[in-house]
XYZ file of N, CA and C in Angstrom:
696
model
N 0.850 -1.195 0.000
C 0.000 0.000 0.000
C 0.884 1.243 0.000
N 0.938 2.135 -0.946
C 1.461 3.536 -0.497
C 1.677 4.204 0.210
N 2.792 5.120 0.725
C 2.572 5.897 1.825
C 2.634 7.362 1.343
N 1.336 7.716 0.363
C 2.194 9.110 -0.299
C 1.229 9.422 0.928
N 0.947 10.866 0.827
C -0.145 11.572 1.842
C -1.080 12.284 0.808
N -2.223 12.140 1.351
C -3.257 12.667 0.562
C -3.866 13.847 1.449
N -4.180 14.886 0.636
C -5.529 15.791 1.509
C -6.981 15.681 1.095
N -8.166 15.610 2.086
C -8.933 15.705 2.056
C -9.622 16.755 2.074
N -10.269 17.748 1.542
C -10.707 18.998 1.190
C -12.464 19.340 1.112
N -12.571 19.947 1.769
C -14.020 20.650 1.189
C -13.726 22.208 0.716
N -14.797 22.285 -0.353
C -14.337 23.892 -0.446
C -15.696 24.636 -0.873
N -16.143 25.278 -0.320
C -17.118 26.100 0.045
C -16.851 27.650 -0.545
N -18.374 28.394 -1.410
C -18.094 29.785 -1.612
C -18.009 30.792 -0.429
N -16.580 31.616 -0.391
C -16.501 32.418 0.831
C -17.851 33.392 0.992
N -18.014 34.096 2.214
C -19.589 34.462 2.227
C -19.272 35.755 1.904
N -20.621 36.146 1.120
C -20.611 37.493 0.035
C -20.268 37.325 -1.310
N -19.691 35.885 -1.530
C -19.510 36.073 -3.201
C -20.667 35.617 -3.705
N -20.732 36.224 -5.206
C -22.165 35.792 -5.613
C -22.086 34.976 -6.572
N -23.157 34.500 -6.816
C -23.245 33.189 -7.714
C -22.994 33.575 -9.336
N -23.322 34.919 -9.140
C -23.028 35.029 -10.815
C -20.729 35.098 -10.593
N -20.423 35.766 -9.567
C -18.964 35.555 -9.729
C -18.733 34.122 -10.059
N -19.604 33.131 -9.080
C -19.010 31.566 -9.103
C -19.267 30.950 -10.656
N -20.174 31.533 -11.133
C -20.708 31.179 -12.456
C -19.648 31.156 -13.757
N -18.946 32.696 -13.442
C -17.825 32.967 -14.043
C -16.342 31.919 -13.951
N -16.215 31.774 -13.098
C -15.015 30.699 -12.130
C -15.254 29.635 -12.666
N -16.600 29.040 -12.374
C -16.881 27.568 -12.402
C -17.158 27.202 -13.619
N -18.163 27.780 -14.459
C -18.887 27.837 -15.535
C -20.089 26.748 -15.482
N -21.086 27.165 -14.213
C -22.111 26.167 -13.570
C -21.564 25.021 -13.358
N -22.874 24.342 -13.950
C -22.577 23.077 -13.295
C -22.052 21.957 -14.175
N -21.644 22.499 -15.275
C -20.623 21.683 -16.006
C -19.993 20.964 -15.645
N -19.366 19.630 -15.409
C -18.180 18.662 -15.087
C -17.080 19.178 -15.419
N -16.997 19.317 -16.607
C -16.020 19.599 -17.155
C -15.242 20.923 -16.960
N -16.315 22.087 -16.602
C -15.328 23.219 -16.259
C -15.498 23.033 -15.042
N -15.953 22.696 -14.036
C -15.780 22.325 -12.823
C -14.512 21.798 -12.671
N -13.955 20.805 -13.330
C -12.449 20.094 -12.888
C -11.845 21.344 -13.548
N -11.794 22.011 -14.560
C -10.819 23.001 -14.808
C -11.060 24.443 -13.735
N -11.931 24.166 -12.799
C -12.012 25.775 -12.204
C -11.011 24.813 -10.735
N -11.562 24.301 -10.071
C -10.388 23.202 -8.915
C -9.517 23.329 -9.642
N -8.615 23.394 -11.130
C -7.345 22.996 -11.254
C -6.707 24.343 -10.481
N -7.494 25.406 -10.843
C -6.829 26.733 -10.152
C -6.420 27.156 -8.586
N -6.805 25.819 -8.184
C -6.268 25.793 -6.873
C -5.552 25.140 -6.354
N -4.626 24.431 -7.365
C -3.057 23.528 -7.037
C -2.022 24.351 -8.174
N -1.120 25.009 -7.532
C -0.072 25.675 -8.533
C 0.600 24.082 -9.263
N -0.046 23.887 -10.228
C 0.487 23.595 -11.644
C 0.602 23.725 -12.348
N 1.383 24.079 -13.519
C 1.665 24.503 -14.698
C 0.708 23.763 -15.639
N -0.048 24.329 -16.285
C -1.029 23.243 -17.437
C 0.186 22.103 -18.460
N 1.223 22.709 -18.725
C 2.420 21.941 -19.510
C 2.340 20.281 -18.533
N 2.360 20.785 -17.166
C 2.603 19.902 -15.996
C 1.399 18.494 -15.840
N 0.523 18.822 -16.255
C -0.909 18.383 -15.788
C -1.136 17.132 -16.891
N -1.516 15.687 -16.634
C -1.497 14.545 -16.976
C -2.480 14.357 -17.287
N -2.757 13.323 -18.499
C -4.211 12.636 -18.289
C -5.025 12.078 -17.118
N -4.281 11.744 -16.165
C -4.711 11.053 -14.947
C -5.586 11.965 -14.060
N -6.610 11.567 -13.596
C -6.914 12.412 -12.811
C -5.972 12.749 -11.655
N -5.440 14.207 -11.503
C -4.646 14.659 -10.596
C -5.377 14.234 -8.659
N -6.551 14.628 -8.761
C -7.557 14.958 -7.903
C -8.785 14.367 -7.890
N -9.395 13.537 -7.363
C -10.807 13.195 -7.367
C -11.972 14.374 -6.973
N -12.721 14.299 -7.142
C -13.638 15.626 -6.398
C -15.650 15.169 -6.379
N -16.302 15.816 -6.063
C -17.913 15.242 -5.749
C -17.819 16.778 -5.487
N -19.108 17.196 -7.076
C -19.834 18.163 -6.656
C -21.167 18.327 -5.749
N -21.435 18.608 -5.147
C -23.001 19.190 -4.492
C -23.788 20.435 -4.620
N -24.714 20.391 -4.175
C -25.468 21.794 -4.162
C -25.871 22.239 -2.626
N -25.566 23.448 -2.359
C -26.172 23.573 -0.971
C -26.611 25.295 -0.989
N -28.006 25.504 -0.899
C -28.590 27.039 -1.018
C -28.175 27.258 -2.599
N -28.053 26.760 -3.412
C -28.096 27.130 -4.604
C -26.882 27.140 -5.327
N -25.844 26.879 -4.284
C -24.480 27.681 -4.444
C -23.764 25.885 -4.619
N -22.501 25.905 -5.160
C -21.749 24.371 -5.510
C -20.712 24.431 -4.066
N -20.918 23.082 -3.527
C -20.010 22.571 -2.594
C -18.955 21.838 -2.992
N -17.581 21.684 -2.985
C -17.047 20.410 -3.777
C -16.363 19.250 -2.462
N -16.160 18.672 -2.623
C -15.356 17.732 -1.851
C -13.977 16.918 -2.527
N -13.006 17.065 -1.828
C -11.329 16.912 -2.996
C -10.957 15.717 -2.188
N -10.054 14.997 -3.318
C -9.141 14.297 -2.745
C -8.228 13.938 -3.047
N -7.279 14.698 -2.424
C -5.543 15.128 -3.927
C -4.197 14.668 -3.308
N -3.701 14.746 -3.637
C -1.830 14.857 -3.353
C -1.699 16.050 -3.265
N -1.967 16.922 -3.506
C -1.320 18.493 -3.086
C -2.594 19.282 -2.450
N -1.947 19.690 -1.443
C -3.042 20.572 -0.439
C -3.751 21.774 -1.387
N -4.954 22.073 -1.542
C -5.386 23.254 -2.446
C -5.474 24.456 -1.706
N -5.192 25.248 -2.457
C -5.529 26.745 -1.492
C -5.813 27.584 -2.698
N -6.833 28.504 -2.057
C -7.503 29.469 -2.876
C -6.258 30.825 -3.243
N -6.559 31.220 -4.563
C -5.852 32.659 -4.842
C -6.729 33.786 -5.449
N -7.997 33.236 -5.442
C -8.825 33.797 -6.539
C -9.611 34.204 -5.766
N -9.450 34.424 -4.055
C -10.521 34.927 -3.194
C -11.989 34.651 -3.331
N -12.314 33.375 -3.437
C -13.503 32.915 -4.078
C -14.032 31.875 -2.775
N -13.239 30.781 -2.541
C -13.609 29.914 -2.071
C -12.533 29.790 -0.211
N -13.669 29.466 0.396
C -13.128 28.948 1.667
C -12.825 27.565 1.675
N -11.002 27.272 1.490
C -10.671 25.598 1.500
C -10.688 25.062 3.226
N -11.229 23.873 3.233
C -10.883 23.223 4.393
C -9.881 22.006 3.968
N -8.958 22.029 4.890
C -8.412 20.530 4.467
C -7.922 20.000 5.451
N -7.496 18.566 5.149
C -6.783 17.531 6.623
C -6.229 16.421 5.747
N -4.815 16.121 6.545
C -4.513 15.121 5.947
C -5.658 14.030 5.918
N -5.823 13.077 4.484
C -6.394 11.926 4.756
C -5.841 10.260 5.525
N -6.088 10.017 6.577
C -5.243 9.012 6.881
C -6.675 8.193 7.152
N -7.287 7.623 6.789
C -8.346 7.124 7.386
C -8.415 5.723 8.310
N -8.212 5.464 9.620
C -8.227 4.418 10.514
C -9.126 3.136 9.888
N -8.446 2.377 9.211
C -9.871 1.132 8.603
C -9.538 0.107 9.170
N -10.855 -1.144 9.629
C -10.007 -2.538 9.866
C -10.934 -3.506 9.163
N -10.694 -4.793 8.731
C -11.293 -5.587 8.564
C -12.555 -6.285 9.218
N -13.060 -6.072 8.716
C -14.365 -6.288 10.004
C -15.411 -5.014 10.358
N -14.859 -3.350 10.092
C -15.275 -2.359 10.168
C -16.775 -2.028 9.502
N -17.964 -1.521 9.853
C -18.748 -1.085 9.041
C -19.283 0.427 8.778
N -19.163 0.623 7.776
C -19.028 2.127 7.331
C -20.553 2.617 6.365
N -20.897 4.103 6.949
C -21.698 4.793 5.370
C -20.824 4.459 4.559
N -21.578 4.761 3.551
C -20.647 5.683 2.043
C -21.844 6.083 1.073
N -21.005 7.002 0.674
C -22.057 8.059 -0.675
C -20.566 7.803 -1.872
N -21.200 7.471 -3.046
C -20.719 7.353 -3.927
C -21.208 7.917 -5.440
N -20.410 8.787 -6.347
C -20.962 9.324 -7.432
C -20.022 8.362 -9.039
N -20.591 7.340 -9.556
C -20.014 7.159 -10.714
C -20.109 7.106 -11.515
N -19.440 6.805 -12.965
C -19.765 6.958 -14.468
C -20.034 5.338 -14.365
N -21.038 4.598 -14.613
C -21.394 3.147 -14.408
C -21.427 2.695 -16.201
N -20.393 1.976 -16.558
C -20.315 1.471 -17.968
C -20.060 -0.276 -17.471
N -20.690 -0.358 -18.996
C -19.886 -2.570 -18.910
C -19.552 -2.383 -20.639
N -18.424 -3.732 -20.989
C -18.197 -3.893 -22.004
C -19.113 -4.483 -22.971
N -19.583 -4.364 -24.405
C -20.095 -5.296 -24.984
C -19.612 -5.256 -26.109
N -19.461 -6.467 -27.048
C -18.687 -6.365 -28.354
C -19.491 -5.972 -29.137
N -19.014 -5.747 -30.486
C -19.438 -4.951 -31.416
C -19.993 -5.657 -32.146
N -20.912 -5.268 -33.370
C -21.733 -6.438 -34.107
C -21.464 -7.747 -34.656
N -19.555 -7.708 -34.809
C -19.018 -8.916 -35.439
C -18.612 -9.597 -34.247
N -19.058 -9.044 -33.335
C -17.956 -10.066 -31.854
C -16.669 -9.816 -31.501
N -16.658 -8.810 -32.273
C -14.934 -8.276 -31.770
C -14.750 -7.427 -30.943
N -14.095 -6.347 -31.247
C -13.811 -4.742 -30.386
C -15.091 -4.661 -29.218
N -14.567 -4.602 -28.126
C -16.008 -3.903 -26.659
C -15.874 -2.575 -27.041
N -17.201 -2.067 -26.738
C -16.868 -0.886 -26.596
C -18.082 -0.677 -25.147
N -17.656 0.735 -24.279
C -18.148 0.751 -23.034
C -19.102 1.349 -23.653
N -20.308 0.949 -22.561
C -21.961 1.713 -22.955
C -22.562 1.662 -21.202
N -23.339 2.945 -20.983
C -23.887 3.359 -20.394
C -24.418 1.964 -19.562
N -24.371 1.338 -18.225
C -24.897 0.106 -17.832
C -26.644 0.538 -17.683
N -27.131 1.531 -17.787
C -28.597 2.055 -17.533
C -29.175 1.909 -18.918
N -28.489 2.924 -19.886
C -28.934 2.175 -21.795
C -29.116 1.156 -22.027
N -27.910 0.351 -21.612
C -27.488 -1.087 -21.971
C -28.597 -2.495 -21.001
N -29.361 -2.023 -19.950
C -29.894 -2.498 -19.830
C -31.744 -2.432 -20.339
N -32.004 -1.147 -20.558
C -33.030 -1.140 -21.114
C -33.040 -1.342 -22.920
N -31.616 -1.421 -23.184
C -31.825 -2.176 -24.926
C -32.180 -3.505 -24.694
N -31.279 -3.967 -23.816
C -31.555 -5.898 -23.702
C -32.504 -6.185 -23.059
N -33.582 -5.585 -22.569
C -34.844 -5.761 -21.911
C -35.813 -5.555 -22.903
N -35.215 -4.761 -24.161
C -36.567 -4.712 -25.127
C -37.644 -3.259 -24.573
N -37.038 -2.363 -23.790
C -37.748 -1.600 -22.829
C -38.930 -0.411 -23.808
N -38.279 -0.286 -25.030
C -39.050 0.834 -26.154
C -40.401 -0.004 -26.435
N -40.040 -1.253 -26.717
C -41.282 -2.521 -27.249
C -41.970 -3.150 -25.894
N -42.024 -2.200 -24.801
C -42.381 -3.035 -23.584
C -43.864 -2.028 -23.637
N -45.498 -2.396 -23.469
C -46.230 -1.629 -23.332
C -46.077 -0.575 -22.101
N -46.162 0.595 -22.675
C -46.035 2.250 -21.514
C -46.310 1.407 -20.070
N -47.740 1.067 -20.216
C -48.304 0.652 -18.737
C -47.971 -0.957 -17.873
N -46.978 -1.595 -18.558
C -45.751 -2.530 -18.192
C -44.654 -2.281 -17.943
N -44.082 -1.247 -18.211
C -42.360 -0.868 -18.699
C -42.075 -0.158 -17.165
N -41.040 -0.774 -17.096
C -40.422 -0.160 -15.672
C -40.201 0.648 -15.406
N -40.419 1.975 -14.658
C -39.729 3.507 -14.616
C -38.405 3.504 -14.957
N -37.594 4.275 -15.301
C -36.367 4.164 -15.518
C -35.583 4.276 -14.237
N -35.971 4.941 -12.702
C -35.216 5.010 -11.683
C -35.492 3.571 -11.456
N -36.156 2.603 -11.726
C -35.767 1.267 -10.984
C -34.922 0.359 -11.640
N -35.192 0.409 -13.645
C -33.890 0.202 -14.286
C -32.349 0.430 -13.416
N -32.377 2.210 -13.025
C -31.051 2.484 -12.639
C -30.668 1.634 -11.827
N -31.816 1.442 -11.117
C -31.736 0.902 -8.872
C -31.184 -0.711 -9.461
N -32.100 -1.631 -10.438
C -31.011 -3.032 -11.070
C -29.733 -3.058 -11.605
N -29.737 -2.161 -12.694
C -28.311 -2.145 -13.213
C -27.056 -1.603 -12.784
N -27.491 -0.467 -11.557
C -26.594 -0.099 -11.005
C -25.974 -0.704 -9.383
N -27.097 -1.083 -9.056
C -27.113 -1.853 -8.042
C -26.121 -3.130 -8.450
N -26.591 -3.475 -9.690
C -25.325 -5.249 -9.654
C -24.248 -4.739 -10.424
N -24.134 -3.109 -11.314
C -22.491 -3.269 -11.158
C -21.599 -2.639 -10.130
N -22.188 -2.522 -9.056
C -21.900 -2.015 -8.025
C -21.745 -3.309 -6.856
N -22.681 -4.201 -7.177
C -22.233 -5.512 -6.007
C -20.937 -6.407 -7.384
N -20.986 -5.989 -8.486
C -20.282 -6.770 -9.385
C -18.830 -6.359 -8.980
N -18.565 -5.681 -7.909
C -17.401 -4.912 -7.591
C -16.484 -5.151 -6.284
N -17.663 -5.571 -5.739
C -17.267 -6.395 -3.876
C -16.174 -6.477 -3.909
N -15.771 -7.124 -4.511
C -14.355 -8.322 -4.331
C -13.530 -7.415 -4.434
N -13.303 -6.677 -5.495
C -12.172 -5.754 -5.986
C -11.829 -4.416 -5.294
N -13.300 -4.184 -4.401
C -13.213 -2.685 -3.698
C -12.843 -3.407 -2.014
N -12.978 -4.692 -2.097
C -12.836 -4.887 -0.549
C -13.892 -5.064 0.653
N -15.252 -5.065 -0.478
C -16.349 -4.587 1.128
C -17.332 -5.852 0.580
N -17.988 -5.540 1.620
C -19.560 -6.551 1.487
C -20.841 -5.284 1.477
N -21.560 -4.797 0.298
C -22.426 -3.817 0.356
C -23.706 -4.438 1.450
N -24.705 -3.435 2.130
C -25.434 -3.818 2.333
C -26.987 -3.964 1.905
N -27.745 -4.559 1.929
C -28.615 -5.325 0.536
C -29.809 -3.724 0.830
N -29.636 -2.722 1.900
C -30.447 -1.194 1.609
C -29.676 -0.314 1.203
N -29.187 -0.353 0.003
C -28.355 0.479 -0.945
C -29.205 1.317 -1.536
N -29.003 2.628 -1.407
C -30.215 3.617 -2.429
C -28.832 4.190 -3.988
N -30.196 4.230 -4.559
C -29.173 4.289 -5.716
C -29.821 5.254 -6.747
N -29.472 6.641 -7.171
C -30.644 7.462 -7.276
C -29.835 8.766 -8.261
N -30.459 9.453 -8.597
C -29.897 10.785 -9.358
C -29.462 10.488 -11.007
N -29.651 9.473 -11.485
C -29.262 8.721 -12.509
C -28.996 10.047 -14.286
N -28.462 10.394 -14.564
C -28.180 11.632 -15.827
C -27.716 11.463 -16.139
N -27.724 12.184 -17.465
C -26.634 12.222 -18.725
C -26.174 13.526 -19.134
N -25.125 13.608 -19.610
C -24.157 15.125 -19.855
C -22.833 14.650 -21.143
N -23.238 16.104 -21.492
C -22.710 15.505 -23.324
C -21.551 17.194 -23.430
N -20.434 16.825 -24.156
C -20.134 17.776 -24.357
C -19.585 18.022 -25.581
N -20.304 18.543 -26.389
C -20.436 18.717 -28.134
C -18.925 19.699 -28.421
N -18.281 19.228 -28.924
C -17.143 19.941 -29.761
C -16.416 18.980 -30.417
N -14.615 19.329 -30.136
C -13.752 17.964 -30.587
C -13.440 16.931 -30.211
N -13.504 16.649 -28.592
C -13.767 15.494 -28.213
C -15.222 14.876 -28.262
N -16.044 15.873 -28.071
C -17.659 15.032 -28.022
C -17.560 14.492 -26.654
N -17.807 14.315 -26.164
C -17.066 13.971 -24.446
C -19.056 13.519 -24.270
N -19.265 12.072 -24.101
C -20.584 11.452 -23.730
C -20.527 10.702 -22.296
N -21.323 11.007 -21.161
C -21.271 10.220 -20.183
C -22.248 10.195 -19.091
N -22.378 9.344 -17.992
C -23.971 9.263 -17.472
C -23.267 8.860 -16.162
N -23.718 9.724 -14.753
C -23.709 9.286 -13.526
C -24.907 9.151 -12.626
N -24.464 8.475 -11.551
C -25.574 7.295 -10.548
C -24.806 7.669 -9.355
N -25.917 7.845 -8.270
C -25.471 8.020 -7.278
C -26.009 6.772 -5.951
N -24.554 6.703 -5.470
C -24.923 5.545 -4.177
C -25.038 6.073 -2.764
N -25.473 5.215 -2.328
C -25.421 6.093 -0.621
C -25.969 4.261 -0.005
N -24.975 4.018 1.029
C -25.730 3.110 1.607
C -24.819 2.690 2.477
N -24.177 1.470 2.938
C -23.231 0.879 4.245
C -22.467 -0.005 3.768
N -21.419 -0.269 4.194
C -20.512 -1.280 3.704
C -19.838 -2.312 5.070
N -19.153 -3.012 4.470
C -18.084 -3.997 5.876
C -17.061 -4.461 4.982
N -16.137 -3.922 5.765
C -14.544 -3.991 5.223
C -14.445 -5.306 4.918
N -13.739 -6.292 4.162
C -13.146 -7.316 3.845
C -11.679 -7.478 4.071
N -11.533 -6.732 2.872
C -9.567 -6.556 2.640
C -9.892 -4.978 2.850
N -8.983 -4.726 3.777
C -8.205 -3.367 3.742
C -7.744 -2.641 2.665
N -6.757 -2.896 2.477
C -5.809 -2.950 1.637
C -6.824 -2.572 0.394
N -7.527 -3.214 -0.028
C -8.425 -3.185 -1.299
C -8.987 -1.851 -1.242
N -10.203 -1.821 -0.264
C -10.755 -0.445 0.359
C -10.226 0.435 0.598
N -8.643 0.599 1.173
C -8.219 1.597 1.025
C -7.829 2.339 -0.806
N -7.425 1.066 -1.255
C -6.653 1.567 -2.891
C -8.001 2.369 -3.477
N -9.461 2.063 -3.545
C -10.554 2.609 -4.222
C -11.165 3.892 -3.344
N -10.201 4.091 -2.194
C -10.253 5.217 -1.384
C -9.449 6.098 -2.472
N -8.502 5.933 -2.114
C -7.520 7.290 -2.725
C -7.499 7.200 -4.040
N -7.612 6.365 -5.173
C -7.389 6.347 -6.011
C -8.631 6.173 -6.950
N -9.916 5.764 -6.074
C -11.096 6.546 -7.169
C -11.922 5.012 -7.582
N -13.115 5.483 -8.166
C -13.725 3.630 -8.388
C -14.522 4.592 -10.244
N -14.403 3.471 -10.681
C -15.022 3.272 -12.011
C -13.889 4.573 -13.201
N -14.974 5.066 -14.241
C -14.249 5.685 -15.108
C -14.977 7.546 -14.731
N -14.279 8.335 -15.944
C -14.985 9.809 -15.544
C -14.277 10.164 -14.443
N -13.109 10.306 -14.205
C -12.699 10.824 -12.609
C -12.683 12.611 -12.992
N -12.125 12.479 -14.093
C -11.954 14.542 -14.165
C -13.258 14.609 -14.243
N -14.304 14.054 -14.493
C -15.521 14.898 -14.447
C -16.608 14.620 -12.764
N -15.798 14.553 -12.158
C -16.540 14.636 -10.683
C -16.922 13.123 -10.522
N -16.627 12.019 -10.801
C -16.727 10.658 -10.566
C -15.894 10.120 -10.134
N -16.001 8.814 -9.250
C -15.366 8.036 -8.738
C -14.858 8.276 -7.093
N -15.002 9.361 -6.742
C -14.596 9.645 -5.632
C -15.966 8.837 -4.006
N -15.211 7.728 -3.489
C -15.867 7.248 -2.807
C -15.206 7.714 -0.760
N -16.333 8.614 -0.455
C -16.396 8.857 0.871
C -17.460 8.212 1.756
N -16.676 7.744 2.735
C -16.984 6.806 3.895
C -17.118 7.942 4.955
N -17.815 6.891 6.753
C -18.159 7.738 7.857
C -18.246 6.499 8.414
N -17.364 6.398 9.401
C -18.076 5.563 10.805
C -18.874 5.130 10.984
N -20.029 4.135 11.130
C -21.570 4.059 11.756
C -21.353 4.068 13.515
């Protein structure tokens, strides 16, 4: 397991700024300029800055205004007199056997091959289950809402994960907020997040910690993957 040090961060609008300033900064509620308005609060050179997500982060809303929550290798601090940072090292006390909340935000994809059986390509696990259900050809007053689609498909690639994240989920998992966000230019940038909230019990450490600091599923620059735990 690593011993780099991580910080844990919240960062909050300082009081009196207004939302049209944050609007400017952030550029709403975009993903995408969201990870580029946080980059302005780790002195890095853009030359410097990797494909990797540098930083995990989870946007929120609170009074109207965006909350973020970080989780980086370099401590952030504001220069742009905008935001009040909190931070603490992350060291988080875990043991095997432990049972924990957690709220989780991810980009939920599975592989499927392509018409000849070759090349996967990733697809939305919420699309991908209402194509193979036949859900368009299902009569209106049969067809499943789509939040309970989400609550199946996201629910089992989320227990499809146990092993690898370290935990045992518990079977009252809410699973909810389910969207899509597109971003039309030269990349075309297509992607869909699901939100978890429910309890876990440690297995492997070691495991649980790595999907701590280092993030679960795909989409990390766009506010995904970042999984925070709490004591019960």
């Amino acid at each position: 397991m690593s011993a780099e040090t991580y910080w844990l961060s919240r960062v909050t609008p300082l009081p009196g700024i207004s939302h049209r300033q944050l609007v400017d900064d952030v550029g709403g509620l975009d993903p995408y300029e969201q990870h580029q308005a946080l980059w302005k609060l780790f002195t890095v050179a853009r030359e410097e800055r990797t494909n990797r997500a540098e930083f995990l982060f989870r946007a929120e809303m609170k009074d109207g205004l965006p909350v973020f929550y970080m989780l980086s290798k370099r401590q952030p601090q504001d220069g742009a007199g905008l935001w009040h940072v909190e931070s603490k090292i992350y060291k988080p006390d875990i043991q095997v056997g432990d049972r924990l909340a957690f709220k989780l935000r991810v980009n939920p994809t599975v592989a499927r091959p392509d018409a000849k059986g070759e090349s996967s390509k990733r697809h939305d696990v919420v699309m991908d289950a209402k194509k193979r259900m036949g859900w368009k050809d299902i009569p209106e007053d049969q067809r499943p809402t789509l939040a309970h689609v989400a609550y199946e498909a996201g629910g089992c690639w989320l227990r499809d994960r146990e092993q690898r994240l370290g935990c045992s989920i518990d079977s009252d998992l809410h699973v909810d907020g389910y969207r899509s966000w597109r971003q039309h230019g030269r990349k075309n940038i297509e992607l869909s997040m699901l939100d978890f909230e429910g309890n876990l019990v440690v297995n492997d450490r070691d495991r649980l910690m790595e999907a701590l600091t280092l993030g679960i599923g795909r989409a990390k620059g766009f506010g995904c993957g970042l999984l925070l735990v709490r004591r019960l």
